[in-house]
Every structure is written in C-alpha cells, then in structure tokens.
Coordinates of C-alpha atoms in Angstrom, one line a residue:
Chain A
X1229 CA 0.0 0.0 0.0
X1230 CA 1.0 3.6 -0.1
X1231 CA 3.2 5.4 2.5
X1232 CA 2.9 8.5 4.1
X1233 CA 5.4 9.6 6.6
X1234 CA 5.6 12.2 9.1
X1235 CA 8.6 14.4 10.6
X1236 CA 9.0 14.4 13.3
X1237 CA 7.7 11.5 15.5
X1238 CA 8.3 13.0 18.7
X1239 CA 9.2 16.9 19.9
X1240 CA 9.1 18.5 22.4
X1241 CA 8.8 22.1 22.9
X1242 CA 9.0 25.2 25.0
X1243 CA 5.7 27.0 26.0
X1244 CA 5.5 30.1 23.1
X1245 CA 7.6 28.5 20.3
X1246 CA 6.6 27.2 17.1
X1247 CA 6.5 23.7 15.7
X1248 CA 6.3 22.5 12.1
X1249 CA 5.4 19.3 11.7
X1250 CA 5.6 17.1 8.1
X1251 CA 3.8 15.2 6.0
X1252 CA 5.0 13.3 3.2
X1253 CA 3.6 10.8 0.4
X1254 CA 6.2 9.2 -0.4
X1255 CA 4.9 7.1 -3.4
X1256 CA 2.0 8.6 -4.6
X1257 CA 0.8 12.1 -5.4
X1258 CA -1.7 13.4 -3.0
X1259 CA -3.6 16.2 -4.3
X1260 CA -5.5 16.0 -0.6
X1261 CA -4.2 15.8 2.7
X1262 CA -6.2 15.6 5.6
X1263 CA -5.0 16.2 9.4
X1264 CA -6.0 15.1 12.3
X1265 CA -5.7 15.4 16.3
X1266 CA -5.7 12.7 18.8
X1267 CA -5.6 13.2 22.5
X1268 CA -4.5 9.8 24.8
X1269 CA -7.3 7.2 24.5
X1270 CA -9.7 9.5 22.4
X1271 CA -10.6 9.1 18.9
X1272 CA -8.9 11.0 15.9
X1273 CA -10.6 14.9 15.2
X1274 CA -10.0 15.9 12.0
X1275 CA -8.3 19.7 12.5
X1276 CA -8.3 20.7 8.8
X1277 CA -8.7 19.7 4.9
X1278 CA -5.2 20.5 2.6
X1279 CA -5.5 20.8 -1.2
X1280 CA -2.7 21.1 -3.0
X1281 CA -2.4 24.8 -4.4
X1282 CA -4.9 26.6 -2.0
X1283 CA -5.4 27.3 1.3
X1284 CA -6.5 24.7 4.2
X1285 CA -10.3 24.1 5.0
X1286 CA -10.3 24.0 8.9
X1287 CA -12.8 22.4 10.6
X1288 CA -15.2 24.7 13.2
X1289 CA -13.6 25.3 16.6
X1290 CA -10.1 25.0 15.1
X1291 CA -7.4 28.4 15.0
X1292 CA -6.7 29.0 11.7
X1293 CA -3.8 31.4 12.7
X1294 CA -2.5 28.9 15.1
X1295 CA -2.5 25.9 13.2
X1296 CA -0.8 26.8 9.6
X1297 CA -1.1 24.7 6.9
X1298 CA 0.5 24.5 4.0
X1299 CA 0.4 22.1 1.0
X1300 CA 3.4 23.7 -1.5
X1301 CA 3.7 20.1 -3.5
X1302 CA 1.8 17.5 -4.0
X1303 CA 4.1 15.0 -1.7
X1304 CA 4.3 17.5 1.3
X1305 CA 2.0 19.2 3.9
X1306 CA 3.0 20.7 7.0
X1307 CA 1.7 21.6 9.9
X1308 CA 2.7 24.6 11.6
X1309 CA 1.7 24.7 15.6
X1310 CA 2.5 28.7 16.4
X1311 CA 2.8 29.9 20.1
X1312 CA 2.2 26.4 21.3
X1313 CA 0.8 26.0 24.5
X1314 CA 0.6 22.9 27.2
X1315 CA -2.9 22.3 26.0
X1316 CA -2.0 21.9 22.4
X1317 CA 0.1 18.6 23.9
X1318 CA -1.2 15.5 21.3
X1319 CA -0.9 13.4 18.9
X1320 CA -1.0 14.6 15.4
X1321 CA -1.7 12.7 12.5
X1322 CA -1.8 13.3 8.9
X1323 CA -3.4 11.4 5.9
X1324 CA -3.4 11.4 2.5
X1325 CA -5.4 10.4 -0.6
X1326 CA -3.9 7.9 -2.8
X1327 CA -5.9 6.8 -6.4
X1328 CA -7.1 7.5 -9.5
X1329 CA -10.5 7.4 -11.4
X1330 CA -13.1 5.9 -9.3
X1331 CA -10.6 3.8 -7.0
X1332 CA -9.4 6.0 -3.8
X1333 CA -7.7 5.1 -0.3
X1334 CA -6.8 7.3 2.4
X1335 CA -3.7 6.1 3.7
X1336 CA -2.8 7.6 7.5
X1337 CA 0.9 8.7 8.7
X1338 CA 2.4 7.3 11.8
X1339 CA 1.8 10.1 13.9
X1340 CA 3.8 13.3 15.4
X1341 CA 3.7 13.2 19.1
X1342 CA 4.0 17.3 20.2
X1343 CA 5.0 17.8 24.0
X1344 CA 4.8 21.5 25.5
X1345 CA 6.2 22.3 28.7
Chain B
X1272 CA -25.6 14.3 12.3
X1273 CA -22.5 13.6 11.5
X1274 CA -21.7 11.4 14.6
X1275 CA -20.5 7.9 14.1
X1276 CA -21.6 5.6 17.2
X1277 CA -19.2 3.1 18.2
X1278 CA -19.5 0.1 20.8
X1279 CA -18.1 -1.7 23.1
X1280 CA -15.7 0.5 24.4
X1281 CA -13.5 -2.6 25.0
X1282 CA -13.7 -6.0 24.3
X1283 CA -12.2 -8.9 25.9
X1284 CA -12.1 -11.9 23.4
X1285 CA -10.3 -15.4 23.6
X1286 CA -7.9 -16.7 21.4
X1287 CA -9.4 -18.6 18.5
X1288 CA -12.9 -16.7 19.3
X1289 CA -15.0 -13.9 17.3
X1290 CA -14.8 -10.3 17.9
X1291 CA -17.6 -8.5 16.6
X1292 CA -17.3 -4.4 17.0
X1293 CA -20.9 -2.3 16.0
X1294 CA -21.2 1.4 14.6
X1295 CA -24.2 2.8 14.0
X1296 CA -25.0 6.1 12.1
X1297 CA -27.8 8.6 11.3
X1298 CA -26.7 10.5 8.4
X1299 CA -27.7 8.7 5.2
X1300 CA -25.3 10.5 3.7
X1301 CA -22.4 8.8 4.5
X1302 CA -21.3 6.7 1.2
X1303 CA -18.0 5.3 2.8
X1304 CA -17.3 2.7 5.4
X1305 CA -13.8 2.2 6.5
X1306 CA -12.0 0.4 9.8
X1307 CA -8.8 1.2 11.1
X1308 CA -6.4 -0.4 13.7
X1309 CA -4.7 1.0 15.7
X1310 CA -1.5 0.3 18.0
X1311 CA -0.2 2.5 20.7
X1312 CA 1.9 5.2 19.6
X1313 CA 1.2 4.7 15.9
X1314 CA -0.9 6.0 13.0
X1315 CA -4.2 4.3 11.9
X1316 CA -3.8 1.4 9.4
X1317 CA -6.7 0.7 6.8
X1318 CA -8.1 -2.6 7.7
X1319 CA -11.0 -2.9 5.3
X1320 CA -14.0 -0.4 3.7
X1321 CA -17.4 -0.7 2.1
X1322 CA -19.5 1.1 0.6
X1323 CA -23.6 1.1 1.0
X1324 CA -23.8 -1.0 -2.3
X1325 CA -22.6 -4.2 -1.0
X1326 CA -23.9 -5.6 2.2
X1327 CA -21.2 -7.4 3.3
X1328 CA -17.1 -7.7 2.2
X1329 CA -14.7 -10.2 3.5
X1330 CA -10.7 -10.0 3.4
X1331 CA -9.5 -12.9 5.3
X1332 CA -10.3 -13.4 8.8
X1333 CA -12.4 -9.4 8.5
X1334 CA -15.6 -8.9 7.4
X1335 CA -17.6 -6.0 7.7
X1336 CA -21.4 -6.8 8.1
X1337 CA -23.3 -3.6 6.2
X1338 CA -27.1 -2.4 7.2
X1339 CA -28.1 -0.1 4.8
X1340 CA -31.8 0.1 6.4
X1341 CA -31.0 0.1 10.2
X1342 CA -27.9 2.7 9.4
X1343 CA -25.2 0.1 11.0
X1344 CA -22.3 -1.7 10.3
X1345 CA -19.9 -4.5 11.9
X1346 CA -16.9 -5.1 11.9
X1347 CA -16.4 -9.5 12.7
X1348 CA -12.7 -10.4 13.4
X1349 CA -12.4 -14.4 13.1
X1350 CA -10.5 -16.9 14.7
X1351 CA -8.7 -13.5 16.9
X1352 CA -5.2 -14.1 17.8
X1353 CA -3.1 -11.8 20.3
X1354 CA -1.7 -9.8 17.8
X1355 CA -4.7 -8.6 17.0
X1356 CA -5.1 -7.0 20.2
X1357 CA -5.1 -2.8 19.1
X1358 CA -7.5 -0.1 19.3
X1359 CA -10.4 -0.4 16.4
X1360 CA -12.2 2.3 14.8
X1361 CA -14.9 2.8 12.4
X1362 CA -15.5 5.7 10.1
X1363 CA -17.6 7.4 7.3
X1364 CA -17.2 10.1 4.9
X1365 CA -19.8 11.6 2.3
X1366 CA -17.2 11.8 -0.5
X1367 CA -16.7 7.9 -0.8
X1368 CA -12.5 7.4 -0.3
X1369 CA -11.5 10.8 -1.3
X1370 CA -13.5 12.9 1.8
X1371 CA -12.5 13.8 5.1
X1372 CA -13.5 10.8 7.9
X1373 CA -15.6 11.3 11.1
X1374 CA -14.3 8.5 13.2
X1375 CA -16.0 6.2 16.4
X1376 CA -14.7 6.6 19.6
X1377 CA -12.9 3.3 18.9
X1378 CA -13.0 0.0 20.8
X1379 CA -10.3 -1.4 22.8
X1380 CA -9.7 -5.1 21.9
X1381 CA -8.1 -7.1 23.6
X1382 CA -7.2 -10.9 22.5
X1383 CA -6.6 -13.5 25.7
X1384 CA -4.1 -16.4 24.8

C-alpha cells in the first residue's frame, strides 16, 4: 500500500515556540491531505482539509492562525503549531489520498507526538 | 448528524474466538465505510472499507457486516489471535474514499491467549 510519513515523531517544545510538523507521500501524489488530532485514549478529530495549491479548510472550533497549513507540492504538507501552548500537547496525524479514477484510499501517517512544557 | 456511534468500548475476546465491534450512524449521507487499527503510539492502518452498495465484504479473517436500512455496520474479526489485540475504529465520509472521515470513539480489543 501507499506510505505517508511524518517528521518528526516526537518533539518536544517550550511553551511560546513554534512547531512544524511534516507530511509526506512518499509514493504517490496526494492532491489531498487531511490532518488530524488525537488526545491519549480518544478518537482522531479531524483539524483541517489540505489541497494542494490553496489554502486549508479548517474544521469549526479549530485556529486558523494557530494551526498553519500549507500544501506547496503534491508530496508535502506541513503543519505549523505557532505559540504552542501545554494544551495543544497531542498526537498529530496526517493522511493522505492515494488513487485514480473511481478507485481511492486514504492512507494515515504514523503520527507526530507534540509535547509543550 | 455527523456522529459515528461506536461500541463496546472494550472487548475482551479469547484466542481462537470472534470479535464483533458495532457502529451505527444517522446520516444517510455517508457513502463510505472504512475500519482502522490501531497500536499504541502509531498511525491508523486501513483494515478494510465498504460502501452502502454491498452488504457485506470479506478480506481474510475481517468482514464487515453492512445495514443499509438500520444505518449500522460490523466489523467480525475471526479466529482473533493476540496480535490482534489494538485499538479499532470505524468511520464514514460523504465523499466515498477521497473525503474527510468522522471517526467512532474506537473499541479497545483485547485478545486472551
């Protein structure tokens, strides 16, 4: 199947920096990348939508100006977590949409785990 | 709406056994049926999807059980083995494969040698 991959897995970060966080399809083309939030033993929110070539649809409740996103290619996404705070601590995931014609899988990274002391 | 209800919460299921996980949902909308596992620590992995056309779809020891009527589908996990033991989610978008997922709260599984 198709792999996406995320950089980095882990970081860990001071209260008030910024964090940018990757995703890559690294066999496929992904004209659409989705990502996603995940607090410990919770399901997986979906933060905002990411087309290739325009700006990110973010879901409602969801800081546009704190969580930028930008999808420059069509094998790279990243996720920018500005002035991060101890309650934006999570798990982040990305995924991405791998197919043609009618035929279409969303394939999900292994995750970015953001710490904020 | 555009909740996806997931249950149990956890599951406890013998080796050899069958472990059947239920979602239900209201909006008929939804044209996309996908289950992920999940370990700890690590993205979800597609297990197996549907879509409302079919009623059920098997890929080896998973089959998803589809409702179209009663708005549910199940996810049946045969002969379960300890490796199996993960976190299990369903899902469903309204843009078939390509749209963005609402996800169950997921159902702990775990498989007893």
């Amino acid at each position: 199947g198709a792999v996406v991959s995320q950089h980095p897995s882990r970081v860990i970060c001071k209260s008030g920096t910024s964090v940018k966080i990757e995703c890559r399809s690294l066999d496929f083309q992904a004209t659409t990348m989705f990502w996603y939030r995940q607090f410990p033993k919770q399901s997986l929110m979906l933060m905002a939508t990411s087309n290739e070539g325009s700006k990110a649809t973010y879901e409602q409740g969801v800081e546009k100006d704190k969580f930028l996103i930008n999808h420059a290619s069509l094998t790279l996404s990243t996720l920018t977590v500005t002035s991060a705070h101890p309650e934006d601590s999570s798990f982040y995931i990305c995924s991405a949409v791998s197919g043609t014609g009618s035929s279409y899988e969303q394939y999900f990274g292994p995750g970015t785990r953001l710490t904020v002391t | 709406q555009q909740q996806v209800k997931q249950s149990p919460q956890s599951l406890i299921v013998q080796k050899g056994g069958i472990s059947i996980i239920n979602c239900a949902y209201e909006n008929t909308a939804f044209d996309y049926f996908p289950w992920y596992q999940q370990f700890p620590g690590k993205g979800p992995a597609l297990l197996i999807a549907i879509r409302p056309d079919v009623s059920e779809k098997k890929e080896g020891r998973f089959t998803i059980s589809f409702n179209k009527s009663a708005k549910q589908f199940s996810l049946h996990i045969m002969d379960s083995q300890p490796g199996d033991s993960a976190t299990y989610f369903c899902a469903a978008s309204t843009e078939g494969s390509q749209g963005n997922l609402i996800f169950g709260k997921g159902t702990k599984l775990s498989v007893k040698p």
